[in-house]
PDB file of C-alpha atoms in Angstrom:
ATOM      1  CA  MET A   1       0.283   0.105  -0.075  1.00  0.00           C
ATOM      2  CA  VAL A   2       1.762   3.381  -1.008  1.00  0.00           C
ATOM      3  CA  GLN A   3       0.572   6.619  -0.344  1.00  0.00           C
ATOM      4  CA  GLU A   4       1.088   8.793  -3.398  1.00  0.00           C
ATOM      5  CA  GLY A   5       1.795  12.709  -3.511  1.00  0.00           C
ATOM      6  CA  THR A   6      -1.936  13.444  -3.449  1.00  0.00           C
ATOM      7  CA  GLY A   7      -2.451  11.450  -0.514  1.00  0.00           C
ATOM      8  CA  ALA A   8      -4.420   8.865  -2.280  1.00  0.00           C
ATOM      9  CA  ILE A   9      -4.624   5.058  -1.045  1.00  0.00           C
ATOM     10  CA  ARG A  10      -5.199   3.071  -3.823  1.00  0.00           C
ATOM     11  CA  ASP A  11      -5.083  -0.365  -2.389  1.00  0.00           C
ATOM     12  CA  GLY A  12      -8.429  -1.246  -0.654  1.00  0.00           C
ATOM     13  CA  GLY A  13      -6.805  -2.725   2.412  1.00  0.00           C
ATOM     14  CA  PRO A  14      -7.608  -5.691   4.600  1.00  0.00           C
ATOM     15  CA  GLY A  15     -11.264  -6.349   5.614  1.00  0.00           C
ATOM     16  CA  ARG A  16     -14.514  -6.094   4.152  1.00  0.00           C
ATOM     17  CA  ARG A  17     -15.263  -3.492   1.525  1.00  0.00           C
ATOM     18  CA  LEU A  18     -17.757  -0.543   2.392  1.00  0.00           C
ATOM     19  CA  THR A  19     -18.691   2.059  -0.048  1.00  0.00           C
ATOM     20  CA  TRP A  20     -19.908   5.365   0.651  1.00  0.00           C
ATOM     21  CA  PRO A  21     -23.353   5.136   0.226  1.00  0.00           C
ATOM     22  CA  TRP A  22     -23.543   2.065   2.792  1.00  0.00           C
ATOM     23  CA  PHE A  23     -21.425   4.349   5.101  1.00  0.00           C
ATOM     24  CA  LEU A  24     -24.211   6.633   4.958  1.00  0.00           C
ATOM     25  CA  VAL A  25     -26.795   4.136   5.915  1.00  0.00           C
ATOM     26  CA  ILE A  26     -24.837   3.337   8.491  1.00  0.00           C
ATOM     27  CA  VAL A  27     -24.328   6.686   9.763  1.00  0.00           C
ATOM     28  CA  ALA A  28     -28.355   7.054   9.554  1.00  0.00           C
ATOM     29  CA  VAL A  29     -28.851   4.190  11.851  1.00  0.00           C
ATOM     30  CA  TYR A  30     -26.150   5.490  14.307  1.00  0.00           C
ATOM     31  CA  ALA A  31     -27.839   8.688  14.535  1.00  0.00           C
ATOM     32  CA  GLY A  32     -31.377   6.352  14.900  1.00  0.00           C
ATOM     33  CA  ILE A  33     -29.949   5.024  17.972  1.00  0.00           C
ATOM     34  CA  ILE A  34     -28.788   7.973  19.589  1.00  0.00           C
ATOM     35  CA  GLN A  35     -32.279   9.803  18.739  1.00  0.00           C
ATOM     36  CA  GLY A  36     -34.388   6.771  19.250  1.00  0.00           C
ATOM     37  CA  LEU A  37     -33.029   5.600  22.537  1.00  0.00           C
ATOM     38  CA  GLY A  38     -33.140   9.221  23.725  1.00  0.00           C
ATOM     39  CA  LEU A  39     -36.761   9.314  23.265  1.00  0.00           C
ATOM     40  CA  LEU A  40     -37.106   5.841  24.764  1.00  0.00           C
ATOM     41  CA  THR A  41     -35.317   6.454  27.938  1.00  0.00           C
ATOM     42  CA  GLY A  42     -34.942  10.308  28.045  1.00  0.00           C
ATOM     43  CA  VAL A  43     -36.577  12.669  30.618  1.00  0.00           C
ATOM     44  CA  ASP A  44     -38.187  15.737  30.142  1.00  0.00           C
ATOM     45  CA  THR A  45     -36.362  18.698  30.989  1.00  0.00           C
ATOM     46  CA  GLY A  46     -38.395  21.101  29.601  1.00  0.00           C
ATOM     47  CA  HIS A  47     -39.049  22.843  32.910  1.00  0.00           C
ATOM     48  CA  SER A  48     -35.608  23.689  33.793  1.00  0.00           C
ATOM     49  CA  ASP A  49     -33.352  26.121  31.744  1.00  0.00           C
ATOM     50  CA  SER A  50     -30.824  23.329  31.749  1.00  0.00           C
ATOM     51  CA  ALA A  51     -30.209  20.294  29.182  1.00  0.00           C
ATOM     52  CA  PHE A  52     -28.991  18.172  32.078  1.00  0.00           C
ATOM     53  CA  PRO A  53     -30.351  19.665  35.537  1.00  0.00           C
ATOM     54  CA  THR A  54     -29.469  16.322  37.475  1.00  0.00           C
ATOM     55  CA  SER A  55     -27.050  13.185  36.995  1.00  0.00           C
ATOM     56  CA  ALA A  56     -30.188  11.125  36.344  1.00  0.00           C
ATOM     57  CA  SER A  57     -31.148  13.566  33.177  1.00  0.00           C
ATOM     58  CA  LEU A  58     -27.735  13.256  31.712  1.00  0.00           C
ATOM     59  CA  VAL A  59     -27.594   9.408  32.169  1.00  0.00           C
ATOM     60  CA  ARG A  60     -30.981   9.207  30.619  1.00  0.00           C
ATOM     61  CA  ASN A  61     -30.891  11.522  28.166  1.00  0.00           C
ATOM     62  CA  ALA A  62     -27.227  11.303  26.919  1.00  0.00           C
ATOM     63  CA  LEU A  63     -25.083   8.671  28.201  1.00  0.00           C
ATOM     64  CA  ILE A  64     -27.387   5.754  27.440  1.00  0.00           C
ATOM     65  CA  PRO A  65     -27.980   6.242  24.061  1.00  0.00           C
ATOM     66  CA  ILE A  66     -24.336   7.325  23.252  1.00  0.00           C
ATOM     67  CA  GLY A  67     -23.208   4.275  24.883  1.00  0.00           C
ATOM     68  CA  ALA A  68     -25.311   2.266  22.652  1.00  0.00           C
ATOM     69  CA  SER A  69     -24.102   3.992  19.791  1.00  0.00           C
ATOM     70  CA  ILE A  70     -20.442   3.204  20.743  1.00  0.00           C
ATOM     71  CA  VAL A  71     -21.149  -0.475  20.919  1.00  0.00           C
ATOM     72  CA  PHE A  72     -22.879  -0.098  17.364  1.00  0.00           C
ATOM     73  CA  ALA A  73     -19.783   1.433  15.878  1.00  0.00           C
ATOM     74  CA  ALA A  74     -17.582  -0.877  17.629  1.00  0.00           C
ATOM     75  CA  THR A  75     -19.660  -3.673  16.201  1.00  0.00           C
ATOM     76  CA  VAL A  76     -19.284  -2.172  12.451  1.00  0.00           C
ATOM     77  CA  VAL A  77     -15.709  -2.008  12.732  1.00  0.00           C
ATOM     78  CA  THR A  78     -15.247  -5.578  14.141  1.00  0.00           C
ATOM     79  CA  TRP A  79     -17.701  -6.783  11.342  1.00  0.00           C
ATOM     80  CA  LEU A  80     -15.511  -4.871   8.855  1.00  0.00           C
ATOM     81  CA  GLY A  81     -12.180  -6.117  10.343  1.00  0.00           C
ATOM     82  CA  TRP A  82     -10.952  -2.630  10.185  1.00  0.00           C
ATOM     83  CA  TRP A  83      -9.405  -2.365  13.479  1.00  0.00           C
ATOM     84  CA  GLY A  84      -6.017  -2.069  12.499  1.00  0.00           C
ATOM     85  CA  GLU A  85      -6.535   1.042  10.127  1.00  0.00           C
ATOM     86  CA  VAL A  86      -8.962   2.758  12.081  1.00  0.00           C
ATOM     87  CA  LEU A  87      -6.607   2.803  15.231  1.00  0.00           C
ATOM     88  CA  ARG A  88      -3.615   3.821  13.224  1.00  0.00           C
ATOM     89  CA  CYS A  89      -2.841   6.759  10.933  1.00  0.00           C
ATOM     90  CA  ARG A  90       0.195   6.634   8.831  1.00  0.00           C
ATOM     91  CA  VAL A  91      -0.466  10.106   6.867  1.00  0.00           C
ATOM     92  CA  PRO A  92       1.759  12.435   8.355  1.00  0.00           C
ATOM     93  CA  VAL A  93       1.331  16.484   8.242  1.00  0.00           C
ATOM     94  CA  ARG A  94       3.886  19.341   8.776  1.00  0.00           C
ATOM     95  CA  ARG A  95       4.885  20.195  12.145  1.00  0.00           C
ATOM     96  CA  TRP A  96       3.133  23.375  12.710  1.00  0.00           C
ATOM     97  CA  VAL A  97      -0.216  21.275  12.420  1.00  0.00           C
ATOM     98  CA  ARG A  98       0.481  20.207  15.823  1.00  0.00           C
ATOM     99  CA  TRP A  99      -0.778  23.525  17.139  1.00  0.00           C
ATOM    100  CA  VAL A 100      -4.375  22.532  16.289  1.00  0.00           C
ATOM    101  CA  PRO A 101      -4.681  19.755  18.770  1.00  0.00           C
ATOM    102  CA  ALA A 102      -2.651  21.459  21.454  1.00  0.00           C
ATOM    103  CA  SER A 103      -4.525  24.734  21.304  1.00  0.00           C
ATOM    104  CA  MET A 104      -8.120  22.760  21.512  1.00  0.00           C
ATOM    105  CA  LEU A 105      -6.735  20.674  24.551  1.00  0.00           C
ATOM    106  CA  ALA A 106      -5.523  23.778  26.409  1.00  0.00           C
ATOM    107  CA  VAL A 107      -8.967  25.972  25.390  1.00  0.00           C
ATOM    108  CA  SER A 108     -10.958  22.914  26.586  1.00  0.00           C
ATOM    109  CA  LEU A 109      -9.107  22.426  29.936  1.00  0.00           C
ATOM    110  CA  LEU A 110      -9.581  25.944  30.822  1.00  0.00           C
ATOM    111  CA  GLY A 111     -13.415  26.164  29.886  1.00  0.00           C
ATOM    112  CA  LEU A 112     -13.856  23.515  33.158  1.00  0.00           C
ATOM    113  CA  ASN A 113     -12.552  25.724  35.626  1.00  0.00           C
ATOM    114  CA  HIS A 114     -16.260  26.516  36.727  1.00  0.00           C
ATOM    115  CA  LEU A 115     -17.437  23.274  37.625  1.00  0.00           C
ATOM    116  CA  GLY A 116     -16.351  23.665  41.232  1.00  0.00           C
ATOM    117  CA  ASP A 117     -20.060  24.561  42.196  1.00  0.00           C
ATOM    118  CA  GLN A 118     -21.471  21.531  40.892  1.00  0.00           C
ATOM    119  CA  SER A 119     -22.245  18.083  42.564  1.00  0.00           C
ATOM    120  CA  VAL A 120     -19.452  15.205  42.663  1.00  0.00           C
ATOM    121  CA  SER A 121     -21.934  12.740  40.609  1.00  0.00           C
ATOM    122  CA  LEU A 122     -22.920  15.523  37.952  1.00  0.00           C
ATOM    123  CA  VAL A 123     -19.300  16.418  36.979  1.00  0.00           C
ATOM    124  CA  ALA A 124     -18.592  12.416  37.061  1.00  0.00           C
ATOM    125  CA  CYS A 125     -21.416  12.172  34.253  1.00  0.00           C
ATOM    126  CA  LEU A 126     -20.219  14.855  32.642  1.00  0.00           C
ATOM    127  CA  LEU A 127     -16.751  13.523  32.049  1.00  0.00           C
ATOM    128  CA  LEU A 128     -18.076  10.289  31.147  1.00  0.00           C
ATOM    129  CA  LEU A 129     -20.474  11.805  28.559  1.00  0.00           C
ATOM    130  CA  GLY A 130     -17.343  13.598  27.053  1.00  0.00           C
ATOM    131  CA  LEU A 131     -15.520  10.590  26.687  1.00  0.00           C
ATOM    132  CA  PHE A 132     -18.585   8.685  25.308  1.00  0.00           C
ATOM    133  CA  VAL A 133     -18.925  11.344  22.725  1.00  0.00           C
ATOM    134  CA  GLY A 134     -15.298  11.480  21.937  1.00  0.00           C
ATOM    135  CA  VAL A 135     -15.009   7.549  21.376  1.00  0.00           C
ATOM    136  CA  GLY A 136     -18.074   7.114  19.477  1.00  0.00           C
ATOM    137  CA  GLU A 137     -18.010   9.843  17.022  1.00  0.00           C
ATOM    138  CA  GLU A 138     -14.363   9.367  16.510  1.00  0.00           C
ATOM    139  CA  LEU A 139     -15.062   5.517  15.707  1.00  0.00           C
ATOM    140  CA  MET A 140     -17.652   6.482  13.400  1.00  0.00           C
ATOM    141  CA  PHE A 141     -16.435   9.488  11.407  1.00  0.00           C
ATOM    142  CA  ARG A 142     -12.246   9.631  12.015  1.00  0.00           C
ATOM    143  CA  GLY A 143     -12.059   5.753  12.016  1.00  0.00           C
ATOM    144  CA  ILE A 144     -14.950   4.150   9.651  1.00  0.00           C
ATOM    145  CA  GLY A 145     -15.498   7.378   7.773  1.00  0.00           C
ATOM    146  CA  VAL A 146     -11.958   8.424   6.948  1.00  0.00           C
ATOM    147  CA  GLN A 147     -11.158   4.630   5.965  1.00  0.00           C
ATOM    148  CA  VAL A 148     -14.352   4.882   3.408  1.00  0.00           C
ATOM    149  CA  PHE A 149     -12.952   7.735   1.652  1.00  0.00           C
ATOM    150  CA  ARG A 150      -9.501   6.619   1.489  1.00  0.00           C
ATOM    151  CA  ARG A 151     -10.297   3.209   0.270  1.00  0.00           C
ATOM    152  CA  ALA A 152     -12.162   4.991  -2.301  1.00  0.00           C
ATOM    153  CA  GLY A 153      -9.020   6.564  -3.773  1.00  0.00           C
ATOM    154  CA  LEU A 154      -9.768  10.053  -2.955  1.00  0.00           C
ATOM    155  CA  SER A 155      -7.030  12.696  -1.909  1.00  0.00           C
ATOM    156  CA  GLU A 156      -6.481  13.359   1.791  1.00  0.00           C
ATOM    157  CA  GLY A 157      -8.152  16.814   1.177  1.00  0.00           C
ATOM    158  CA  LYS A 158     -11.307  15.074  -0.096  1.00  0.00           C
ATOM    159  CA  VAL A 159     -11.294  12.562   2.488  1.00  0.00           C
ATOM    160  CA  ALA A 160     -10.614  15.523   4.953  1.00  0.00           C
ATOM    161  CA  LEU A 161     -13.862  17.319   3.333  1.00  0.00           C
ATOM    162  CA  PHE A 162     -16.208  14.430   2.978  1.00  0.00           C
ATOM    163  CA  SER A 163     -15.738  12.805   6.222  1.00  0.00           C
ATOM    164  CA  SER A 164     -16.036  16.156   8.240  1.00  0.00           C
ATOM    165  CA  LEU A 165     -19.450  17.202   5.941  1.00  0.00           C
ATOM    166  CA  VAL A 166     -20.983  13.838   7.048  1.00  0.00           C
ATOM    167  CA  PHE A 167     -20.014  14.465  10.557  1.00  0.00           C
ATOM    168  CA  GLY A 168     -21.909  17.714  10.187  1.00  0.00           C
ATOM    169  CA  LEU A 169     -24.773  16.485   8.593  1.00  0.00           C
ATOM    170  CA  VAL A 170     -25.761  13.774  11.054  1.00  0.00           C
ATOM    171  CA  HIS A 171     -25.902  16.816  13.629  1.00  0.00           C
ATOM    172  CA  LEU A 172     -29.172  17.816  11.738  1.00  0.00           C
ATOM    173  CA  SER A 173     -30.909  15.095  13.655  1.00  0.00           C
ATOM    174  CA  ASN A 174     -30.490  17.168  16.540  1.00  0.00           C
ATOM    175  CA  ALA A 175     -33.760  19.248  14.979  1.00  0.00           C
ATOM    176  CA  ILE A 176     -35.881  17.131  16.590  1.00  0.00           C
ATOM    177  CA  GLY A 177     -35.072  18.558  19.831  1.00  0.00           C
ATOM    178  CA  ALA A 178     -32.815  21.636  18.925  1.00  0.00           C
ATOM    179  CA  GLY A 179     -35.074  23.173  16.135  1.00  0.00           C
ATOM    180  CA  ALA A 180     -33.405  25.362  13.202  1.00  0.00           C
ATOM    181  CA  GLN A 181     -30.750  26.175  15.331  1.00  0.00           C
ATOM    182  CA  ALA A 182     -29.371  22.481  14.474  1.00  0.00           C
ATOM    183  CA  VAL A 183     -28.705  23.621  10.880  1.00  0.00           C
ATOM    184  CA  LEU A 184     -25.861  26.307  12.273  1.00  0.00           C
ATOM    185  CA  GLN A 185     -24.652  23.767  14.803  1.00  0.00           C
ATOM    186  CA  ALA A 186     -24.074  21.358  11.742  1.00  0.00           C
ATOM    187  CA  LEU A 187     -22.207  23.880   9.900  1.00  0.00           C
ATOM    188  CA  ILE A 188     -19.797  24.619  13.014  1.00  0.00           C
ATOM    189  CA  VAL A 189     -19.692  20.900  13.725  1.00  0.00           C
ATOM    190  CA  SER A 190     -18.228  20.136  10.070  1.00  0.00           C
ATOM    191  CA  THR A 191     -15.458  22.498  10.905  1.00  0.00           C
ATOM    192  CA  SER A 192     -14.752  20.856  14.174  1.00  0.00           C
ATOM    193  CA  GLY A 193     -14.861  17.543  12.257  1.00  0.00           C
ATOM    194  CA  TYR A 194     -11.838  18.780  10.176  1.00  0.00           C
ATOM    195  CA  PHE A 195      -9.958  20.040  13.191  1.00  0.00           C
ATOM    196  CA  PHE A 196     -10.291  16.519  14.589  1.00  0.00           C
ATOM    197  CA  TYR A 197      -9.223  15.004  11.222  1.00  0.00           C
ATOM    198  CA  LEU A 198      -5.999  16.991  11.575  1.00  0.00           C
ATOM    199  CA  CYS A 199      -5.670  15.518  15.397  1.00  0.00           C
ATOM    200  CA  LEU A 200      -5.800  12.015  13.851  1.00  0.00           C
ATOM    201  CA  ARG A 201      -3.019  12.663  11.285  1.00  0.00           C
ATOM    202  CA  VAL A 202      -0.741  14.610  14.118  1.00  0.00           C
ATOM    203  CA  GLY A 203      -1.146  11.721  16.590  1.00  0.00           C
ATOM    204  CA  GLY A 204      -0.935   8.781  14.256  1.00  0.00           C
ATOM    205  CA  VAL A 205      -3.508   7.160  16.271  1.00  0.00           C
ATOM    206  CA  ILE A 206      -7.250   7.631  16.850  1.00  0.00           C
ATOM    207  CA  LEU A 207      -6.900   8.016  20.398  1.00  0.00           C
ATOM    208  CA  LEU A 208      -5.459  11.794  20.136  1.00  0.00           C
ATOM    209  CA  PRO A 209      -8.894  12.757  18.400  1.00  0.00           C
ATOM    210  CA  MET A 210     -10.698  10.687  20.777  1.00  0.00           C
ATOM    211  CA  LEU A 211      -9.213  12.780  23.702  1.00  0.00           C
ATOM    212  CA  VAL A 212      -9.147  16.151  22.222  1.00  0.00           C
ATOM    213  CA  HIS A 213     -13.116  15.658  20.890  1.00  0.00           C
ATOM    214  CA  GLY A 214     -13.898  14.389  24.274  1.00  0.00           C
ATOM    215  CA  LEU A 215     -12.515  17.158  26.342  1.00  0.00           C
ATOM    216  CA  TRP A 216     -13.763  19.873  23.686  1.00  0.00           C
ATOM    217  CA  ASP A 217     -17.322  18.575  23.719  1.00  0.00           C
ATOM    218  CA  THR A 218     -17.158  18.111  27.558  1.00  0.00           C
ATOM    219  CA  SER A 219     -15.972  21.810  27.809  1.00  0.00           C
ATOM    220  CA  LEU A 220     -19.004  22.772  25.731  1.00  0.00           C
ATOM    221  CA  PHE A 221     -21.555  20.518  27.868  1.00  0.00           C
ATOM    222  CA  SER A 222     -20.560  22.072  31.058  1.00  0.00           C
ATOM    223  CA  ASN A 223     -22.376  24.980  30.096  1.00  0.00           C
ATOM    224  CA  LEU A 224     -25.702  22.929  29.938  1.00  0.00           C
ATOM    225  CA  VAL A 225     -25.503  21.236  33.332  1.00  0.00           C
ATOM    226  CA  GLY A 226     -26.661  22.001  36.800  1.00  0.00           C
ATOM    227  CA  ASP A 227     -29.950  23.792  38.188  1.00  0.00           C
ATOM    228  CA  GLU A 228     -28.978  27.369  36.830  1.00  0.00           C
ATOM    229  CA  PRO A 229     -26.295  26.837  33.606  1.00  0.00           C
ATOM    230  CA  GLN A 230     -24.460  29.863  32.691  1.00  0.00           C
ATOM    231  CA  ALA A 231     -22.164  30.239  29.704  1.00  0.00           C
ATOM    232  CA  SER A 232     -18.531  30.412  31.218  1.00  0.00           C
ATOM    233  CA  PRO A 233     -15.792  32.493  30.466  1.00  0.00           C
ATOM    234  CA  GLY A 234     -14.309  29.491  28.695  1.00  0.00           C
ATOM    235  CA  MET A 235     -17.135  29.252  26.319  1.00  0.00           C
ATOM    236  CA  ALA A 236     -15.795  32.417  24.974  1.00  0.00           C
ATOM    237  CA  LEU A 237     -12.265  31.272  24.328  1.00  0.00           C
ATOM    238  CA  ILE A 238     -13.702  28.063  22.632  1.00  0.00           C
ATOM    239  CA  ILE A 239     -15.921  30.438  20.166  1.00  0.00           C
ATOM    240  CA  VAL A 240     -12.242  32.420  19.410  1.00  0.00           C
ATOM    241  CA  LEU A 241     -10.439  29.583  18.973  1.00  0.00           C
ATOM    242  CA  GLN A 242     -12.834  28.123  16.413  1.00  0.00           C
ATOM    243  CA  ALA A 243     -12.949  31.135  14.492  1.00  0.00           C
ATOM    244  CA  VAL A 244      -8.815  31.411  14.299  1.00  0.00           C
ATOM    245  CA  LEU A 245      -8.520  28.009  13.770  1.00  0.00           C
ATOM    246  CA  ILE A 246     -10.957  28.327  10.692  1.00  0.00           C
ATOM    247  CA  ILE A 247      -9.017  31.527   9.637  1.00  0.00           C
ATOM    248  CA  VAL A 248      -5.645  29.883   9.800  1.00  0.00           C
ATOM    249  CA  LEU A 249      -6.641  26.526   8.001  1.00  0.00           C
ATOM    250  CA  LEU A 250      -7.885  28.626   5.315  1.00  0.00           C
ATOM    251  CA  VAL A 251      -4.984  30.354   4.710  1.00  0.00           C
ATOM    252  CA  ARG A 252      -2.410  27.603   5.226  1.00  0.00           C
ATOM    253  CA  ARG A 253      -4.568  24.737   3.853  1.00  0.00           C
ATOM    254  CA  ARG A 254      -1.793  24.379   1.015  1.00  0.00           C
ATOM    255  CA  SER A 255       0.979  23.699   3.604  1.00  0.00           C
ATOM    256  CA  ILE A 256      -0.454  20.821   5.320  1.00  0.00           C
ATOM    257  CA  GLU A 257       0.900  17.989   3.617  1.00  0.00           C
ATOM    258  CA  PRO A 258       4.703  17.576   4.072  1.00  0.00           C
ATOM    259  CA  GLU A 259       7.044  18.394   1.309  1.00  0.00           C
ATOM    260  CA  THR A 260       7.926  14.770   0.444  1.00  0.00           C
ATOM    261  CA  ALA A 261       4.388  12.877   0.707  1.00  0.00           C
ATOM    262  CA  ALA A 262       5.445   9.656  -0.822  1.00  0.00           C
ATOM    263  CA  VAL A 263       6.205   7.347   1.858  1.00  0.00           C
ATOM    264  CA  PRO A 264       5.729   3.648   2.243  1.00  0.00           C
ATOM    265  CA  ALA A 265       2.532   2.758   4.065  1.00  0.00           C
TER     266      ALA A 265
END
């Protein structure tokens, strides 16, 4: 298997073959599990200004359905026989791209400093939720999704674009509870998906994007928990960093690939 100058991987690789239309079907099932179980096990929090006012609401509205989606994603990877390729990424980037995961981790950690007034159980559930989201969504989109588009022979630029777009589109399913604002969320999430894709290439293993994604979402979710949720100063940092990363990557998008891109895989 050889990665060419365009970043294309021409060999299909080991395991079963999965075309992108079938990948979209899998993504639809994945979203259906989260939304369907959320409706079945969830509790009504409409009486509260918080999405997760209690530990019980966080467990039933988020942890259970997302936990089930992890099982589904892991089952799909196992059935495909793709664990080796999903866990490891052998497509390097230039050194400056390391700034992406480093800055996201730093800002995410700063965004958690306001949780001292929440109960230990609620904070523990929040951290577990971040872990679940990081593992589940990275397995599905930077794991299965990236492999689907690579095995289709696409350049790494298109792999990043299409896997990130699908990642954003699946969040349109949140329109069930969030309404029209889910469209804006999907656009923002698509850019975040591209950041997580770069984290995969920087780390060389899927564990790095799982960690970055988990902490990033934990920082975001931390503004939605408790009886009286309030946007923390860390939320502003996340918004600023998101905008900065978008600008930087638009300007430097052509300098992501190493100067010598042809390496044996």
